[in-house]
Short mmCIF file of N, CA and C and ligand atoms in Angstrom, two decimals:
data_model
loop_
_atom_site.label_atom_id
_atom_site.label_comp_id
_atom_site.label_asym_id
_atom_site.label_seq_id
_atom_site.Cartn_x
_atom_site.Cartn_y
_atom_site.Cartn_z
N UNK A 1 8.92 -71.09 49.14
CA UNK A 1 8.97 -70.52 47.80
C UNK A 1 7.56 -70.39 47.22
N UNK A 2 7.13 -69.15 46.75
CA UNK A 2 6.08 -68.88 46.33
C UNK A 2 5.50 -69.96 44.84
N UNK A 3 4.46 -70.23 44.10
CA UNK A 3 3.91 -70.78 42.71
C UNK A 3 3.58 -69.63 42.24
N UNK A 4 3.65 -70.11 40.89
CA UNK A 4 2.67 -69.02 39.90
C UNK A 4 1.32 -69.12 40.33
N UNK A 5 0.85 -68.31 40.10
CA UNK A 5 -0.93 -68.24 40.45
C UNK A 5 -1.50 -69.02 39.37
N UNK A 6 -1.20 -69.04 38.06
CA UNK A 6 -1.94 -69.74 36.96
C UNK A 6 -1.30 -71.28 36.90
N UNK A 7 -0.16 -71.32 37.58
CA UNK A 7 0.15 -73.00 37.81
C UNK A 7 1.05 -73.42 39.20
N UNK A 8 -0.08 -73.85 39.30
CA UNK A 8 0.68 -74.17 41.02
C UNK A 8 1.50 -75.38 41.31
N UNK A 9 2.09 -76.01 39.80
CA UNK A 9 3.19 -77.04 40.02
C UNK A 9 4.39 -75.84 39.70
N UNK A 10 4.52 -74.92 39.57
CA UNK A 10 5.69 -73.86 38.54
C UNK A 10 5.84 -72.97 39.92
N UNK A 11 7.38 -73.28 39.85
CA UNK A 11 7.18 -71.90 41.11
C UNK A 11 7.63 -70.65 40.30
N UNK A 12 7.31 -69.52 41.07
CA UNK A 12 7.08 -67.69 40.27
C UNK A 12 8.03 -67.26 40.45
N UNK A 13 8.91 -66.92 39.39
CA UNK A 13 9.99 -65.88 39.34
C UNK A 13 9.58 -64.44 39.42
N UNK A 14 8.37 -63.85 38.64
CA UNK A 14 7.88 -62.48 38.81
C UNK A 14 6.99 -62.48 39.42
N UNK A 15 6.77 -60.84 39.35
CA UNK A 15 5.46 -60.34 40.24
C UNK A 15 4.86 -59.44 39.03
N UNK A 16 3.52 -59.47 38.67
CA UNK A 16 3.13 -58.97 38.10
C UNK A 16 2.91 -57.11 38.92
N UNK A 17 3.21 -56.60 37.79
CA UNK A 17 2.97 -54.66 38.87
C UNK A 17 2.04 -54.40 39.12
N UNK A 18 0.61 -54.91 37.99
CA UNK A 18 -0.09 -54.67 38.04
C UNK A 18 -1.11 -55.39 39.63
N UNK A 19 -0.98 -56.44 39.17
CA UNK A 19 -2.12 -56.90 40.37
C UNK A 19 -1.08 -57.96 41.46
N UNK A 20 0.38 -57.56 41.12
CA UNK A 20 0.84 -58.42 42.02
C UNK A 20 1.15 -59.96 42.39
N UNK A 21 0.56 -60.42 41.14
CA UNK A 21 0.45 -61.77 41.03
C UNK A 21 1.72 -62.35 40.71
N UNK A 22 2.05 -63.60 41.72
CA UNK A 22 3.61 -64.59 41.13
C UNK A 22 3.13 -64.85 39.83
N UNK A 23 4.35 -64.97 39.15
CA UNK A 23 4.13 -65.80 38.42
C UNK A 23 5.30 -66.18 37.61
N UNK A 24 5.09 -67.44 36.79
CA UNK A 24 6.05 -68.14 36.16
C UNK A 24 6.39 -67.57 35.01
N UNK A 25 7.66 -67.88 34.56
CA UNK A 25 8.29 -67.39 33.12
C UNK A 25 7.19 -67.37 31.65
N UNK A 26 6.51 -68.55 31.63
CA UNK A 26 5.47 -69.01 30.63
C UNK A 26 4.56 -67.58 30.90
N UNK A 27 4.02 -67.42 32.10
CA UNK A 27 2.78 -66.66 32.25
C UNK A 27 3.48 -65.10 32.21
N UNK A 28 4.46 -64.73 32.14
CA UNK A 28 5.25 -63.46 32.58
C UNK A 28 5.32 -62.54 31.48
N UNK A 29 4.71 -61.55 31.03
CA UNK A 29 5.40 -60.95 29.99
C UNK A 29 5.57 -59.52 30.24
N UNK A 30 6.62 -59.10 29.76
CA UNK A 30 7.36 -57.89 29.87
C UNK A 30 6.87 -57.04 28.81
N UNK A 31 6.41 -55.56 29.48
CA UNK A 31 5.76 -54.57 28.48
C UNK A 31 6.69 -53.12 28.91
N UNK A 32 7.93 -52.68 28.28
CA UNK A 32 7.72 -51.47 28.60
C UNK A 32 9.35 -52.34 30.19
N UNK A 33 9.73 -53.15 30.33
CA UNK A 33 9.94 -53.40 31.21
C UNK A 33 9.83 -53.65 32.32
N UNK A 34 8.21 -54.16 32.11
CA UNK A 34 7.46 -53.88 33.77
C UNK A 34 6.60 -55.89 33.61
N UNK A 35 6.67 -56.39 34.60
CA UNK A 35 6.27 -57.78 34.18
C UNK A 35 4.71 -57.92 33.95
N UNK A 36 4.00 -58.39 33.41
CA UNK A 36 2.58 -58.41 33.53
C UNK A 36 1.66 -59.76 33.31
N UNK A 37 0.87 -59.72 34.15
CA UNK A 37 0.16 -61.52 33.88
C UNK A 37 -0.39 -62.04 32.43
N UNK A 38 -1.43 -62.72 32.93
CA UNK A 38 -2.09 -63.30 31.74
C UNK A 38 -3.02 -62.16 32.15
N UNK A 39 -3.76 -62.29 32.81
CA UNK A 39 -5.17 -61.35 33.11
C UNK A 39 -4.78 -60.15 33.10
N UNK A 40 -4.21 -59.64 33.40
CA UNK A 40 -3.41 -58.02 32.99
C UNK A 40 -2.85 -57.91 31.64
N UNK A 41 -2.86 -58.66 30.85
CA UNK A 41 -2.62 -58.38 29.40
C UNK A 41 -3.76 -58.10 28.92
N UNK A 42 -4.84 -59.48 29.53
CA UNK A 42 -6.12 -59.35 28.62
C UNK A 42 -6.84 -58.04 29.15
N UNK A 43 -6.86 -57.28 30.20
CA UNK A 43 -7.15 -55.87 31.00
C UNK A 43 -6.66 -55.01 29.94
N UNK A 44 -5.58 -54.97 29.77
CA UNK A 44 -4.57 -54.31 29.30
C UNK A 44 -5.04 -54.24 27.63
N UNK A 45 -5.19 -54.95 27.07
CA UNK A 45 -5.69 -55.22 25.62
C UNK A 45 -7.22 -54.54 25.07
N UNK A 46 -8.22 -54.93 26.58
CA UNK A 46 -9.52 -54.69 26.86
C UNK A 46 -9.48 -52.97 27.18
N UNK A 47 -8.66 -52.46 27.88
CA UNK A 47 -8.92 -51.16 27.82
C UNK A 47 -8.47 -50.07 27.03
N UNK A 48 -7.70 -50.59 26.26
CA UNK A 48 -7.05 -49.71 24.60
C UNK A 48 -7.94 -49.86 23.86
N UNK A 49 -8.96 -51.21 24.09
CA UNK A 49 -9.88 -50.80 22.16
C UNK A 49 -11.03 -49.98 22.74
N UNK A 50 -11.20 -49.91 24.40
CA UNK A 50 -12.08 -48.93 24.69
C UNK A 50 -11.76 -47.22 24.83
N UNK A 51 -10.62 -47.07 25.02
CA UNK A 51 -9.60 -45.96 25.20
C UNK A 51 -9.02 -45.83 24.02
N UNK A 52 -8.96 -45.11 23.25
CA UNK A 52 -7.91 -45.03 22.05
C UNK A 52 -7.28 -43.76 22.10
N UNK A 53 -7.85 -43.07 23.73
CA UNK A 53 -7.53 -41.54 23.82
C UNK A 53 -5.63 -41.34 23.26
N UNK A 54 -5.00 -42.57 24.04
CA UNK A 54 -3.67 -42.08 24.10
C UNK A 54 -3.42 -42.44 22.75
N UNK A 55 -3.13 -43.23 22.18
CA UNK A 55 -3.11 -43.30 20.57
C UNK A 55 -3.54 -42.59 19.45
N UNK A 56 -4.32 -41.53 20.02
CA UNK A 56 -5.00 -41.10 18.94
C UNK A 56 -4.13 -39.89 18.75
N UNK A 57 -3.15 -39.17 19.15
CA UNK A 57 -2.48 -38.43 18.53
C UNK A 57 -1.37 -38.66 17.38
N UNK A 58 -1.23 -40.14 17.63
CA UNK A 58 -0.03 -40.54 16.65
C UNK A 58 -1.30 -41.10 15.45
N UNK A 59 -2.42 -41.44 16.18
CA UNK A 59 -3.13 -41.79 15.03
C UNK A 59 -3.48 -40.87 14.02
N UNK A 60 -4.06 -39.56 14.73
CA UNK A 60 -4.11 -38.64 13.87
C UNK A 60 -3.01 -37.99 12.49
N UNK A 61 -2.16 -38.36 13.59
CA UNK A 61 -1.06 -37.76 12.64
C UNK A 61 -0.10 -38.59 11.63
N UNK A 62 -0.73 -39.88 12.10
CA UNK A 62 -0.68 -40.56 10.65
C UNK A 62 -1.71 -41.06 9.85
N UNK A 63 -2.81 -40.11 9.90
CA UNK A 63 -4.06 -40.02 8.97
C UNK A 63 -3.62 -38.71 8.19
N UNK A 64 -3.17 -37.78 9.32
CA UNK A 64 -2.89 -36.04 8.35
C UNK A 64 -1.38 -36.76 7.47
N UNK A 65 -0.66 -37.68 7.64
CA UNK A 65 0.73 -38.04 6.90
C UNK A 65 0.04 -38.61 5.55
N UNK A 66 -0.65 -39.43 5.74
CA UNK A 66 -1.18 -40.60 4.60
C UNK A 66 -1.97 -39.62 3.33
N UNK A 67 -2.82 -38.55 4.04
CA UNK A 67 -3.43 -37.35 3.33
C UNK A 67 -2.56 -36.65 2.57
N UNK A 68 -1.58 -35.79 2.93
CA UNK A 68 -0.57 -35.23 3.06
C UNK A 68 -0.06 -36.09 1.67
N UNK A 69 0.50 -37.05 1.71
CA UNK A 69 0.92 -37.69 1.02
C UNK A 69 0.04 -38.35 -0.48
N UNK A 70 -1.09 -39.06 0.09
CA UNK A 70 -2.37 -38.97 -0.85
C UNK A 70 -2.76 -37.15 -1.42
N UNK A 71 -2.55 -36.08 -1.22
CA UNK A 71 -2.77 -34.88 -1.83
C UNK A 71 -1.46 -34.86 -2.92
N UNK A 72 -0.20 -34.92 -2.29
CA UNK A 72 1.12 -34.77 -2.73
C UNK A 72 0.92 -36.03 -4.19
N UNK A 73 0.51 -36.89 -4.39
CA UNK A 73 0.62 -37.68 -5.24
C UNK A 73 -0.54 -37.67 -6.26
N UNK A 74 -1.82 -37.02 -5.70
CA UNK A 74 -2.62 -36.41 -6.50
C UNK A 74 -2.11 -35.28 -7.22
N UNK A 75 -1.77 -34.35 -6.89
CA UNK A 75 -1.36 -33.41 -7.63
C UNK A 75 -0.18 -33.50 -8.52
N UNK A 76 0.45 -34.51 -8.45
CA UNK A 76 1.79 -35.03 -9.15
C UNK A 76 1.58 -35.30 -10.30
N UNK A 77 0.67 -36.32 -9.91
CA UNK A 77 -0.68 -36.71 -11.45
C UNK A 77 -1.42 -35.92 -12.03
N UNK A 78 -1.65 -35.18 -11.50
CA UNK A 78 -2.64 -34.25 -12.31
C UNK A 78 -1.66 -33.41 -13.00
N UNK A 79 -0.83 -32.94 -12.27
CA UNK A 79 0.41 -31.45 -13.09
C UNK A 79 0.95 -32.76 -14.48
N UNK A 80 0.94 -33.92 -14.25
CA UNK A 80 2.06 -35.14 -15.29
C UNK A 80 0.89 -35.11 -15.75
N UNK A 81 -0.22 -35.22 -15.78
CA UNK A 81 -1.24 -35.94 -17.06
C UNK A 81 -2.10 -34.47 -17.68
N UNK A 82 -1.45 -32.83 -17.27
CA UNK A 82 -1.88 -31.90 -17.75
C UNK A 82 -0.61 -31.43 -18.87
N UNK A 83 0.32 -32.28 -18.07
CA UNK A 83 1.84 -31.40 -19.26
C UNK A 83 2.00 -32.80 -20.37
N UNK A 84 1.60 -34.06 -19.96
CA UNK A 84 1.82 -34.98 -20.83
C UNK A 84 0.76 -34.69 -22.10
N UNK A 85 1.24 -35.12 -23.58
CA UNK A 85 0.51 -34.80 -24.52
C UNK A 85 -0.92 -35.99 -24.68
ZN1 ZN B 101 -1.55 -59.05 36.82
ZN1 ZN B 102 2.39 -69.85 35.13
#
């Protein structure tokens, strides 16, 4: 029976997809349905704040929403504090 790689008293229920690594329930976490280590999270964490390519469409488009909305509530105010006496 195989150990986790990060504790070798624990034997490994998963395999990480990424790098393949056993590992134990503690060390195991599920993203998306796919198992992933400790060191493949921190990979995983490490290459999104360098990459923001894939995010950045929902990001965008909830910068054009927030605008959108910040315009919509500007002008609300302005038409209410031009008709108010
Ligand atoms: Zn891994
Ligand atoms: Zn472990």
């Amino acid at each position: 029976m195989r150990t986790c790689q990060f504790h070798p008293d624990r034997p490994g229920v998963g395999i990480c997809m990424r790098c393949r690594a056993v590992v134990c329930p503690s060390c195991c976490t599920r993203i998306d349905g796919v198992n992933h280590c400790h060191a493949c999270l921190k990979a995983l964490a490490g290459s999104d704040d360098k990459r923001p390519n894939r995010r950045s469409s929902s990001f965008v488009a909830g910068i054009i929403l927030s605008v959108a909305w910040l315009l919509l509530f500007a002008l609300c105010w302005l038409v209410g504090g031009s008709i108010a006496p």
